[in-house]
Coordinates of C-alpha atoms in Angstrom, one line a residue:
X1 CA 53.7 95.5 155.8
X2 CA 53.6 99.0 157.4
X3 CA 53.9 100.3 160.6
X4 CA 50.6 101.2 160.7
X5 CA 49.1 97.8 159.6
X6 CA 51.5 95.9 161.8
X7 CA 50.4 97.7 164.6
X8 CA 46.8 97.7 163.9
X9 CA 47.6 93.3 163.6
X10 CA 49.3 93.3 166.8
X11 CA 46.6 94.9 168.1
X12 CA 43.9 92.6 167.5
X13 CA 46.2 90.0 168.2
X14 CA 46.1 91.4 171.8
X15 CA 42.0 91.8 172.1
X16 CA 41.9 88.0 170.6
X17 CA 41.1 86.4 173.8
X18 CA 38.8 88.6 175.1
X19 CA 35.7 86.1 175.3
X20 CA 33.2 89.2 174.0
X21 CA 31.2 87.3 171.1
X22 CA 30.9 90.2 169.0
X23 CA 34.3 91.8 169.0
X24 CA 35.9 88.3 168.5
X25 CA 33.7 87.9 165.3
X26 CA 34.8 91.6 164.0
X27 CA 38.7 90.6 164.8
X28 CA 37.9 87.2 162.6
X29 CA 37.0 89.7 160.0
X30 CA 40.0 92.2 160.3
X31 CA 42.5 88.6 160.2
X32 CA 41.0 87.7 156.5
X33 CA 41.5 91.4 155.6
X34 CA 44.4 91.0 157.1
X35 CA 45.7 87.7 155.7
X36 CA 44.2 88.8 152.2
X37 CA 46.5 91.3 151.7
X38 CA 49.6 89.8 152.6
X39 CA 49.8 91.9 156.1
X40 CA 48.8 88.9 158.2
X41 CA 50.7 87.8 161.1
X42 CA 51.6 84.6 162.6
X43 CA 52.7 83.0 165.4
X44 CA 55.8 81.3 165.7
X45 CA 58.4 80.6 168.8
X46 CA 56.7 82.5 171.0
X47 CA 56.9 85.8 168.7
X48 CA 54.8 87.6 166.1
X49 CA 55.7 87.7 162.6
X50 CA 54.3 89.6 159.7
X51 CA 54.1 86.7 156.8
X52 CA 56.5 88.6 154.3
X53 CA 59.3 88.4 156.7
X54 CA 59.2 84.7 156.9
X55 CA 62.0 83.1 154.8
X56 CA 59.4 79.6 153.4
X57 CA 60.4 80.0 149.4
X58 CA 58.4 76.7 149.0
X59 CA 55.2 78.0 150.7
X60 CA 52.8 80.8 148.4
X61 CA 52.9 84.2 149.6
X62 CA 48.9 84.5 150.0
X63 CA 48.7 82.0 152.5
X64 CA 44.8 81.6 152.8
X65 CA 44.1 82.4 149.9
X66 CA 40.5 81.4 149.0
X67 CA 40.3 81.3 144.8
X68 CA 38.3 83.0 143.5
X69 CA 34.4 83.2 145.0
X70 CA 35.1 80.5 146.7
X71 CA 32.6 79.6 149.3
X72 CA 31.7 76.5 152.0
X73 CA 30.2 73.4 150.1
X74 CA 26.4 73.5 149.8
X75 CA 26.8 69.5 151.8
X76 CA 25.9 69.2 155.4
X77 CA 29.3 70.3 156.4
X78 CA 30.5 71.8 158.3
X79 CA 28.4 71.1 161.7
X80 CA 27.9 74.6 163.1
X81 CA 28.9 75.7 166.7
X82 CA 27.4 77.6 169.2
X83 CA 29.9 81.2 169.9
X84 CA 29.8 79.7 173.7
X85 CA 32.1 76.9 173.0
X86 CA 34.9 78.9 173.4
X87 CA 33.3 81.1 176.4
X88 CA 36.5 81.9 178.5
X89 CA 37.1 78.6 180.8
X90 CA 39.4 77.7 183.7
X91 CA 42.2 77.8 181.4
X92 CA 41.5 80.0 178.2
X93 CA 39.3 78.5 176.7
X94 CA 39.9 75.3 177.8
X95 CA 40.0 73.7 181.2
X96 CA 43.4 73.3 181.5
X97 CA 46.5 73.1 179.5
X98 CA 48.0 71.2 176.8
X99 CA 49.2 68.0 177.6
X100 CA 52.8 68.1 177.9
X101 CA 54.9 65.1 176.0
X102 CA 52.8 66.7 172.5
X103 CA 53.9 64.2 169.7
X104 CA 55.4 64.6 166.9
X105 CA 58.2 66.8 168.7
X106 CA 55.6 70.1 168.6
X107 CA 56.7 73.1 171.1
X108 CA 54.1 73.2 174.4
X109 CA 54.0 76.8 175.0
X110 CA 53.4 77.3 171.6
X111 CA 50.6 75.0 171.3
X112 CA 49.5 76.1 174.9
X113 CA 49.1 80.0 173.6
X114 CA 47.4 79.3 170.0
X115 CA 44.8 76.1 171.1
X116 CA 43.8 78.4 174.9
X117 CA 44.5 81.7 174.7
X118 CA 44.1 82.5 170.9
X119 CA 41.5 82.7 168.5
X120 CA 42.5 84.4 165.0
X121 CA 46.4 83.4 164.7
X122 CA 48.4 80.2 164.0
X123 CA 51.5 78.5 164.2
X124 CA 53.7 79.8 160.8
X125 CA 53.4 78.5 157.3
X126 CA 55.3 75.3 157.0
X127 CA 56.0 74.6 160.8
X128 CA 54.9 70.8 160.8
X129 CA 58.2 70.8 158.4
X130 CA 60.4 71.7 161.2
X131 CA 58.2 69.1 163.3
X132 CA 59.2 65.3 163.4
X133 CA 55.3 64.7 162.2
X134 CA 56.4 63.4 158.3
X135 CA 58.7 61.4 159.7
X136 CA 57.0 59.8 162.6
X137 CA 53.7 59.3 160.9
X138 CA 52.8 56.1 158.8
X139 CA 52.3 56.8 155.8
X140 CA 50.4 53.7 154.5
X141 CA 47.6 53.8 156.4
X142 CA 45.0 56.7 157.9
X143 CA 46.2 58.0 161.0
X144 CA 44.4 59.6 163.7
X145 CA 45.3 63.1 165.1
X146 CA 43.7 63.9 169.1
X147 CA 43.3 66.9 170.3
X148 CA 46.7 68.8 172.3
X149 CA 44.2 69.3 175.5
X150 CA 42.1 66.3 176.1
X151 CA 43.3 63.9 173.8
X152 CA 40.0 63.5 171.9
X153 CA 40.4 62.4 168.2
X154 CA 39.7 65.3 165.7
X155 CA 40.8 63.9 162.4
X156 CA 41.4 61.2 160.5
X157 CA 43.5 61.4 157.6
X158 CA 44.1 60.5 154.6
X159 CA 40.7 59.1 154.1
X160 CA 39.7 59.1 150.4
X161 CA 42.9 60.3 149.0
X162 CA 46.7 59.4 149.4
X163 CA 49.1 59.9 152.3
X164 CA 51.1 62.2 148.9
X165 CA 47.5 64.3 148.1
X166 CA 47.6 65.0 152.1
X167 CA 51.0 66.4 152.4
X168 CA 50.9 68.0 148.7
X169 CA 47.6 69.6 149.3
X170 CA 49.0 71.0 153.1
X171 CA 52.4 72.1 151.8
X172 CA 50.6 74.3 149.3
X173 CA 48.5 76.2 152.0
X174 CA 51.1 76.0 155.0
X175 CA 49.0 73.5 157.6
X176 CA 48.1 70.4 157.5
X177 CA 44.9 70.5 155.4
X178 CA 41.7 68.3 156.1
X179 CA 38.3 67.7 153.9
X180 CA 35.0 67.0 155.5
X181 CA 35.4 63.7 155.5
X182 CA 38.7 63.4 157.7
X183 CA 36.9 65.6 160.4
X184 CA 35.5 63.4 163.7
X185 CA 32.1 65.7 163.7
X186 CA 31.4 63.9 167.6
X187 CA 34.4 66.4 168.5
X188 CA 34.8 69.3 166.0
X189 CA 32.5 72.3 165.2
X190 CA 32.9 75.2 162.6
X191 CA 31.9 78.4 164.2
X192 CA 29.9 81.2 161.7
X193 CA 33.0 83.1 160.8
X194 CA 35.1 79.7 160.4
X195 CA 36.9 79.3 163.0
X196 CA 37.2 75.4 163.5
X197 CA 37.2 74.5 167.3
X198 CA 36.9 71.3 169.6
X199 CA 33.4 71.3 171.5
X200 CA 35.8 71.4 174.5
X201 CA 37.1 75.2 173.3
X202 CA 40.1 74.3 171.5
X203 CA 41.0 76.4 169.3
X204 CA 42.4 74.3 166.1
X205 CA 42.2 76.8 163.1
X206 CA 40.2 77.8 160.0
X207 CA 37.7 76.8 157.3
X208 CA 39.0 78.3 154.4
X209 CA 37.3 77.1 151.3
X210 CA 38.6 76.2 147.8
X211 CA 36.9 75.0 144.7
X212 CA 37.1 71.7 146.5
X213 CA 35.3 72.3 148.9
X214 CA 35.4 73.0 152.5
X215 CA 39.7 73.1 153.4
X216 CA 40.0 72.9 157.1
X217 CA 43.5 74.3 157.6
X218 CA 45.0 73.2 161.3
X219 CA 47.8 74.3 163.4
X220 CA 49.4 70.9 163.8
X221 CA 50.1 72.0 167.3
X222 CA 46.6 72.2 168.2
X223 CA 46.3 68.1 167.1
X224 CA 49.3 66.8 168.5
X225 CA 47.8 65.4 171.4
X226 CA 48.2 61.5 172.8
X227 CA 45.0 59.3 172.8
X228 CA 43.0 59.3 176.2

């Protein structure tokens, strides 16, 4: 990554939050450029990090990569979202924070800045490994993930697949990686450019589509949250 290009990331990092429809949607735009090229940046303890610098040998280097021509699934999914839902709110985006005992051991400040106060970034590649999540979860039956603010449930997963086609599938693309029918549509919309968002503003990450289908990757940050 240059200077240039890290700057110019960092910069659109900064406008992110900004709650102006339009620019928001041009920023989305300048990420997948971004992220297509390798020059993406993350978020990670509290600091930015160009991709190439991060030391994940088991994790590809093209992170979102999308195939080739892949496109969303010609099936009712996902449920578009209104640009409104994530109109700047008492807290963000949100009303108010995170919750703060997050399960599976995730960092609060982290998933206070990327679920409020972000809309283009996530957490880095691999960070549910550092998390207690594979440990903690049960793998023999489907498990429901809430979200980090209001403790609505956003997904449910594995559903028509195993617990080792979950984890396989979201090791290969760096976040924890959901198909249509794992989504809790009462709670989750898929803005025009993607992004994936709770109706209540949180921010939880991308649609990138493969030739599966839609591929909702999710900063497990974002749906760490306690049942309410």
């Amino acid at each position: 990554i240059t200077p240039r290009s890290h700057a110019a990331a960092i910069s659109v990092l900064l406008k992110a939050s900004s709650g102006d429809d339009e620019a928001a949607s041009t920023q989305n735009s300048e990420r997948r450029r971004f992220v297509q090229s390798g020059a993406a940046l993350v978020l990670g303890a509290g600091i930015v990090q160009p991709v190439g610098a991060l030391a994940l040998p088991d994790f590809p280097k093209n992170l979102f990569a999308l195939g080739s021509n892949a496109q969303e699934s010609d099936s009712e999914y996902p449920l578009r979202g209104d640009a409104s839902i994530m109109n700047k709110k008492q807290h963000g985006t949100s009303e108010k924070p995170v919750m703060k005992n997050l399960r599976f051991g995730c960092d609060n400040k982290l998933a206070d800045q990327i679920c409020n106060y972000n809309r283009n970034f996530a957490e880095y590649a691999g960070y549910f490994t550092s998390t207690r999540w594979l440990d903690e979860v049960d793998q023999t039956k489907e498990t429901t993930y809430y979200d980090s603010v209001t403790g609505k449930a956003l997904f449910v997963a594995p559903r028509g697949r195993s617990f080792e086609q979950f984890v396989k599938e979201s090791k290969v693309h760096g976040w924890p990686s959901f198909r249509d029918d794992e989504v809790v549509w009462d709670n989750v919309r898929c803005l025009k450019d993607g992004e994936t968002v709770s109706l209540t503003g949180t921010h939880l990450g991308h649609n990138l589509p493969d030739r599966s289908g839609n591929r909702y990757c999710i900063n497990l940050v974002c749906i760490a949250g306690v049942s309410s």
